[in-house]
CSV table of N, CA and C in Angstrom, one decimal:
chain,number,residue,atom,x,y,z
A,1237,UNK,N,-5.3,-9.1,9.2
A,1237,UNK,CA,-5.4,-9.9,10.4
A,1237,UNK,C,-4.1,-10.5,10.8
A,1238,UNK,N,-3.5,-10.5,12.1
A,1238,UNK,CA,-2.2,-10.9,12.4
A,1238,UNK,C,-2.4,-12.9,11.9
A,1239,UNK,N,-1.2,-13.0,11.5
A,1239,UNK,CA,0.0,-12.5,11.9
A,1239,UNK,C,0.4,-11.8,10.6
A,1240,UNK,N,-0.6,-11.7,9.5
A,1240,UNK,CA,-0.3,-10.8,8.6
A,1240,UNK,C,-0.3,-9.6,8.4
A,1241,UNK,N,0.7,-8.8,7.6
A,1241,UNK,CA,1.6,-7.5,7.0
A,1241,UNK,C,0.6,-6.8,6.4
A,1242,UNK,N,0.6,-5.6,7.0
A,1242,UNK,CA,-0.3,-4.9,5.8
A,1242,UNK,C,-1.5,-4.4,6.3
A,1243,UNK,N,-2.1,-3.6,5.5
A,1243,UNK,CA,-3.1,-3.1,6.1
A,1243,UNK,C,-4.6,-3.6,5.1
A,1244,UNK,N,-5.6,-4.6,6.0
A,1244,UNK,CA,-6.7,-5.1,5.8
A,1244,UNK,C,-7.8,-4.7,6.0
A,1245,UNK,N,-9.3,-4.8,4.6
A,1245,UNK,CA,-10.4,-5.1,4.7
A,1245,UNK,C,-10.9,-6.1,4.8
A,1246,UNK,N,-10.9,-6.4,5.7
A,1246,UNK,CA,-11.9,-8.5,6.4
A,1246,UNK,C,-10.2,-8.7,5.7
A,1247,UNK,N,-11.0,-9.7,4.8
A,1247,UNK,CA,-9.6,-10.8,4.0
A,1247,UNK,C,-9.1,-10.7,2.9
A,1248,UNK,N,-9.3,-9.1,2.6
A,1248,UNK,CA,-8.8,-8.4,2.1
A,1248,UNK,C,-7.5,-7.4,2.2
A,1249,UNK,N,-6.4,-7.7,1.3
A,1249,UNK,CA,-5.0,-6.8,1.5
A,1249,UNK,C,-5.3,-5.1,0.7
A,1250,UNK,N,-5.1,-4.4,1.6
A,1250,UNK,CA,-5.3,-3.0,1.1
A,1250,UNK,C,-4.4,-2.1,0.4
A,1251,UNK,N,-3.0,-2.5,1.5
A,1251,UNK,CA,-1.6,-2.0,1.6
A,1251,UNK,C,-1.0,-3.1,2.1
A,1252,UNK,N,0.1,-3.0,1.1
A,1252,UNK,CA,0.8,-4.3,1.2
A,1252,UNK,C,2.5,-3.4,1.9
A,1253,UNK,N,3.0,-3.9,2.9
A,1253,UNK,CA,4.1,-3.4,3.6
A,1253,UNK,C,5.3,-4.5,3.3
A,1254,UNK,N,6.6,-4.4,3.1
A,1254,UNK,CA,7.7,-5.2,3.2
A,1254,UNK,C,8.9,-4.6,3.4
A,1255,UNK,N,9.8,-5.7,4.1
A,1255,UNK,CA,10.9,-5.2,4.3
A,1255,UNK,C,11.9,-6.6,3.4
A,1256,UNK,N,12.9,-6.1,3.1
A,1256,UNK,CA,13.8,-7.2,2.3
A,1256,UNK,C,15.4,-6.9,3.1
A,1257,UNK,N,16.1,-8.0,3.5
A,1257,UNK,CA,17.5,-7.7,3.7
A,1257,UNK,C,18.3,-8.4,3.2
A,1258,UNK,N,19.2,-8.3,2.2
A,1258,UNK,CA,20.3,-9.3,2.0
A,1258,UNK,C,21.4,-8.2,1.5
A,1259,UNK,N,22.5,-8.6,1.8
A,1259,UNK,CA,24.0,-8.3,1.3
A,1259,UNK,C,24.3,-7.2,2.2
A,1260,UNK,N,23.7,-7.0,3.3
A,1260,UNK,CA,24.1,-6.0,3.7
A,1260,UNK,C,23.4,-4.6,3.8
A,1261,UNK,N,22.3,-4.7,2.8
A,1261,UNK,CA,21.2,-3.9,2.3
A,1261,UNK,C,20.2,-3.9,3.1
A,1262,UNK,N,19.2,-2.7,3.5
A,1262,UNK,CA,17.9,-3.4,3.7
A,1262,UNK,C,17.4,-2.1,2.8
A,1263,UNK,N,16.1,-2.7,2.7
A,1263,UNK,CA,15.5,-1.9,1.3
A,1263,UNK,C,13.3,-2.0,2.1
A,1264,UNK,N,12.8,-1.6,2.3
A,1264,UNK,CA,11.6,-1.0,2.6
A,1264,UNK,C,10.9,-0.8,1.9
A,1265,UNK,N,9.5,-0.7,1.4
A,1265,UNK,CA,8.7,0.0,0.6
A,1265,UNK,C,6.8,-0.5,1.3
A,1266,UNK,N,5.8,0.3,0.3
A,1266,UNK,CA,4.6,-0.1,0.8
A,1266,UNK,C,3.9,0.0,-0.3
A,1267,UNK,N,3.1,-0.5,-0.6
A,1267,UNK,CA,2.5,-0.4,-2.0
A,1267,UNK,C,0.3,-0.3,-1.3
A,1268,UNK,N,-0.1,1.1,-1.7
A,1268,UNK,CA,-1.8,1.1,-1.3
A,1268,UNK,C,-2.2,1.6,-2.4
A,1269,UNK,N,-2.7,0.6,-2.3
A,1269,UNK,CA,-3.7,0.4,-3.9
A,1269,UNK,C,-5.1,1.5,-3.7
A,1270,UNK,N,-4.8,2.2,-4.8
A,1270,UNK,CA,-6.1,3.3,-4.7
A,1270,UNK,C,-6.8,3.3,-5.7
A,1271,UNK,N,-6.2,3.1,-7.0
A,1271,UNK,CA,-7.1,2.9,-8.1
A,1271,UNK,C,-6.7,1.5,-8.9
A,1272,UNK,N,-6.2,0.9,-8.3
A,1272,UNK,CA,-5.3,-0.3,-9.2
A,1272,UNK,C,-6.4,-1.4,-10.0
A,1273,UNK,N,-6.2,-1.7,-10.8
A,1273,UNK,CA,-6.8,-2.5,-11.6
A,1273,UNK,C,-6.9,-4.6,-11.0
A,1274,UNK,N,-7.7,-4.4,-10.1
A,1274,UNK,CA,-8.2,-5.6,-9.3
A,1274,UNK,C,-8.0,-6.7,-10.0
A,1275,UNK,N,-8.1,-6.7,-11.4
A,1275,UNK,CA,-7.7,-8.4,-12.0
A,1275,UNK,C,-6.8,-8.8,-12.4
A,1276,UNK,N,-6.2,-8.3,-12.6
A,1276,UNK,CA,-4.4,-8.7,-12.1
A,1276,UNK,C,-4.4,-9.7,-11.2
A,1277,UNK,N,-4.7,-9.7,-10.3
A,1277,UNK,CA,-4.4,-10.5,-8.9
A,1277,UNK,C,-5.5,-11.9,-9.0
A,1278,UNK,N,-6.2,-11.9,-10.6
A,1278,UNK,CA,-7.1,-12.9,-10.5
A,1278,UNK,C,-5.7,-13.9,-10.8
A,1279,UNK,N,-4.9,-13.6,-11.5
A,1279,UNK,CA,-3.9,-14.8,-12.0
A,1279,UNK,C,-2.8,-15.2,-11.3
A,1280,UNK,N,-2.6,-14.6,-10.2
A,1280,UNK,CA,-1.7,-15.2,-8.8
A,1280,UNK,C,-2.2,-15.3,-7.6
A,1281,UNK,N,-1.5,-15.6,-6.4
A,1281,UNK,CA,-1.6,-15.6,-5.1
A,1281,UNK,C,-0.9,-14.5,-4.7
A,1282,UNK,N,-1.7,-13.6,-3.8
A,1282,UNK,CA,-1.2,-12.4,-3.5
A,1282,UNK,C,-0.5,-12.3,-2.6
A,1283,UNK,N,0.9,-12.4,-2.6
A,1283,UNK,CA,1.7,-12.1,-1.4
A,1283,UNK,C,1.7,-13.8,-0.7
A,1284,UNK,N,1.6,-14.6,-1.7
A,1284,UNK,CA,1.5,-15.8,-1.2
A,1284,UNK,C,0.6,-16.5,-0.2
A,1285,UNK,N,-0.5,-15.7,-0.1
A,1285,UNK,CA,-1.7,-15.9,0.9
A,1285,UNK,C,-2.8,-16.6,0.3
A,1286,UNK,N,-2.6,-17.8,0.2
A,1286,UNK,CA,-4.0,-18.3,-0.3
A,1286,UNK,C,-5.1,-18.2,0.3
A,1287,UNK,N,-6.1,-18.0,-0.3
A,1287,UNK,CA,-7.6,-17.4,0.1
A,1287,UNK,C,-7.9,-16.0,0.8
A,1288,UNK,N,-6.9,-14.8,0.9
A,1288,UNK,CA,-6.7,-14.1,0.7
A,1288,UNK,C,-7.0,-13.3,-0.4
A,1289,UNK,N,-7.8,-12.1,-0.2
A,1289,UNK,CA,-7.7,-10.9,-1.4
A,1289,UNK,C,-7.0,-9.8,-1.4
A,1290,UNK,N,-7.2,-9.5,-2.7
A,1290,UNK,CA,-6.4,-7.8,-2.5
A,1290,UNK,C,-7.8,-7.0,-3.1
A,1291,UNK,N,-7.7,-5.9,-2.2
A,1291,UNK,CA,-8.7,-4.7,-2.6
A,1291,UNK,C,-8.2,-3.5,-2.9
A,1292,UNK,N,-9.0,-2.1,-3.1
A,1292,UNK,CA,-8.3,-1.2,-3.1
A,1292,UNK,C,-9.2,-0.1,-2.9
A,1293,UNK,N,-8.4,1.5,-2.5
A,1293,UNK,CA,-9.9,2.2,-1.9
A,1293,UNK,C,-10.9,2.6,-2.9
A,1294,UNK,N,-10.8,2.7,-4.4
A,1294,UNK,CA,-11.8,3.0,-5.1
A,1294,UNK,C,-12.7,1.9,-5.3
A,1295,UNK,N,-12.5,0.3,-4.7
A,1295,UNK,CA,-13.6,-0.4,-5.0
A,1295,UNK,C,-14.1,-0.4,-3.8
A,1296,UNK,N,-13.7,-0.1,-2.2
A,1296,UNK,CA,-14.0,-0.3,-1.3
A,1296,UNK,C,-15.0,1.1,-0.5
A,1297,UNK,N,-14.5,2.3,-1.4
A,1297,UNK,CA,-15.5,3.3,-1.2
A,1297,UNK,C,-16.5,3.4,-2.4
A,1298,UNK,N,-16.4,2.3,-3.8
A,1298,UNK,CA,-17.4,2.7,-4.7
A,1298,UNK,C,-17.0,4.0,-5.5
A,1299,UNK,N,-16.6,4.4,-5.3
A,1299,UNK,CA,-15.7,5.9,-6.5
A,1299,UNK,C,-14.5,5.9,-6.7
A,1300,UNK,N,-14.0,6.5,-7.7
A,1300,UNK,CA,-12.3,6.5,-8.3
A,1300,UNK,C,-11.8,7.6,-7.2
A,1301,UNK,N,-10.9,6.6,-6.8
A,1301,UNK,CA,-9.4,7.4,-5.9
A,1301,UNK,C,-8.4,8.0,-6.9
A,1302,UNK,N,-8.0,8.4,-6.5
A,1302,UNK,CA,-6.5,8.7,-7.6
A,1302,UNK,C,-5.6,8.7,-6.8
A,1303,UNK,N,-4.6,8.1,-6.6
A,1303,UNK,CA,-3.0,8.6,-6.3
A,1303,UNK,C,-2.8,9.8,-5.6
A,1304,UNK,N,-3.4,10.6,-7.0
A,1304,UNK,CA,-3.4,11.9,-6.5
A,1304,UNK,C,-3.5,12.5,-5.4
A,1305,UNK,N,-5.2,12.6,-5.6
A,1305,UNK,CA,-5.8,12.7,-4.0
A,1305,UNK,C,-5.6,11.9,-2.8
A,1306,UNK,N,-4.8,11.0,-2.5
A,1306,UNK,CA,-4.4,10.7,-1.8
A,1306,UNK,C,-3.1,10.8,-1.0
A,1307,UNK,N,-2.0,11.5,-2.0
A,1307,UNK,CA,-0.8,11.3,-1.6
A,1307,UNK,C,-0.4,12.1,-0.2
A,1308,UNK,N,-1.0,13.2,-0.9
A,1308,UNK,CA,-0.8,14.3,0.3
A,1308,UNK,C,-1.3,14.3,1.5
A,1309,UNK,N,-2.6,14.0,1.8
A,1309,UNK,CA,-2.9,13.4,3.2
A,1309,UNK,C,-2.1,12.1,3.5
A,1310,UNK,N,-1.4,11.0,2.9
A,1310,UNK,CA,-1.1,10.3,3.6
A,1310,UNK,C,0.5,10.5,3.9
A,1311,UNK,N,1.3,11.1,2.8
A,1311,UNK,CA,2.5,11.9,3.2
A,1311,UNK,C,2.2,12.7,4.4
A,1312,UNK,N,1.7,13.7,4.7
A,1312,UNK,CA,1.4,14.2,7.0
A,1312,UNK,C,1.2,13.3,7.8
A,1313,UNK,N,0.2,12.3,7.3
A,1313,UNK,CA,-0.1,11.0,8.4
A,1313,UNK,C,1.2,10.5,8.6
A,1314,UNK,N,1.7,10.4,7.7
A,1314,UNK,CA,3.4,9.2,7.6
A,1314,UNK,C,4.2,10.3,8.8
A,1315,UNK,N,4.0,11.3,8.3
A,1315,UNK,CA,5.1,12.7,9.0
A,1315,UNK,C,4.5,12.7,10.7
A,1316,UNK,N,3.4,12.8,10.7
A,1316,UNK,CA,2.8,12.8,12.3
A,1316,UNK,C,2.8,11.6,13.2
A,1317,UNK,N,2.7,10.5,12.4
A,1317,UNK,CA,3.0,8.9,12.7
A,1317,UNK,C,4.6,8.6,13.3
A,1318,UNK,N,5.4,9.1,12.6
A,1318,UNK,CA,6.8,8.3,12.6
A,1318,UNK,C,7.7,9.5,13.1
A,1319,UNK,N,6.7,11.1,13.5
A,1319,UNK,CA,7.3,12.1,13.8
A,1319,UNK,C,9.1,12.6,13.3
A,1320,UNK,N,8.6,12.6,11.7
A,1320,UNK,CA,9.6,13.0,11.2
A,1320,UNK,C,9.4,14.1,10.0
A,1321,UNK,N,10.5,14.2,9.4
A,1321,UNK,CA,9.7,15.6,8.1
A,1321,UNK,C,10.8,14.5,6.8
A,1322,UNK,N,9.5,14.3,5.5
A,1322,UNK,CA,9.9,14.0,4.2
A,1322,UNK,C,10.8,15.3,3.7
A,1323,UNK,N,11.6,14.8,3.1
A,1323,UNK,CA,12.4,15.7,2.1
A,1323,UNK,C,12.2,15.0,0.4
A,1324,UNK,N,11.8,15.6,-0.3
A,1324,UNK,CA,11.7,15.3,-1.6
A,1324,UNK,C,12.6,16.0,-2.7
A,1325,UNK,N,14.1,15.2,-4.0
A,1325,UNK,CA,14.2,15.4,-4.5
A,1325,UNK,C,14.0,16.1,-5.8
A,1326,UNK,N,13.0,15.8,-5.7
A,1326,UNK,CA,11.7,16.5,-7.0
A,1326,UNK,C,10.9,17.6,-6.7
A,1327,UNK,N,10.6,18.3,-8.1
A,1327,UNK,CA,9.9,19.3,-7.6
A,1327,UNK,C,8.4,19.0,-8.0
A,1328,UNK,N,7.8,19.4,-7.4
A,1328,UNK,CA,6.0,18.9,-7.0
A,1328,UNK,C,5.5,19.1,-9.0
C-alpha cells in the first residue's frame, strides 16, 4: 500500500524492492519470498514498518513454492516488463 515499496498482500510485504546509493555506487536488488521461513521476522520489524507483515507465496497459496518453480516465469515477466533480455554468467 503506498507510499510503501514492494509488492503487498493486505499488510502484508511479499517482495521487498530497494535501491541503495552512496559513494558513487548505486546497487538494486529484490528479495520474493516463496518458501522462506516466516519466523524469522517474528524477532524484528520488517523493513522498519511497524504493524506490518511479511508473507510469502507458499503460505499465501497454502502449498510449497520453491524458488525453483518460480524463477523462470518470473525471469520473462522481468524481460517483457522492463523490455529487455537477461544475460546470465552461469550455466543453468
Amino acid at each position: 500500500p503506498p507510499p510503501f515499496t514492494g509488492v503487498w498482500m493486505g499488510d502484508s510485504k511479499l517482495c521487498a524492492i530497494g535501491v541503495h546509493c552512496g559513494n558513487h555506487i548505486t546497487s538494486h536488488g529484490l528479495a520474493l519470498n516463496c518458501c522462506t521461513d516466516l519466523t524469522w521476522f517474528e524477532h524484528i520489524v520488517p523493513c522498519g514498518l511497524e504493524g506490518k507483515g511479511v508473507t510469502s507465496l507458499s503460505h499465501e497459496l497454502g502449498q510449497h513454492v520453491a524458488v525453483s518453480h518460480v524463477l523462470e516465469p518470473f525471469l520473462d515477466s522481468f524481460q517483457e516488463v522492463f523490455d529487455c533480455t537477461l544475460v546470465s554468467s552461469e550455466e543453468p
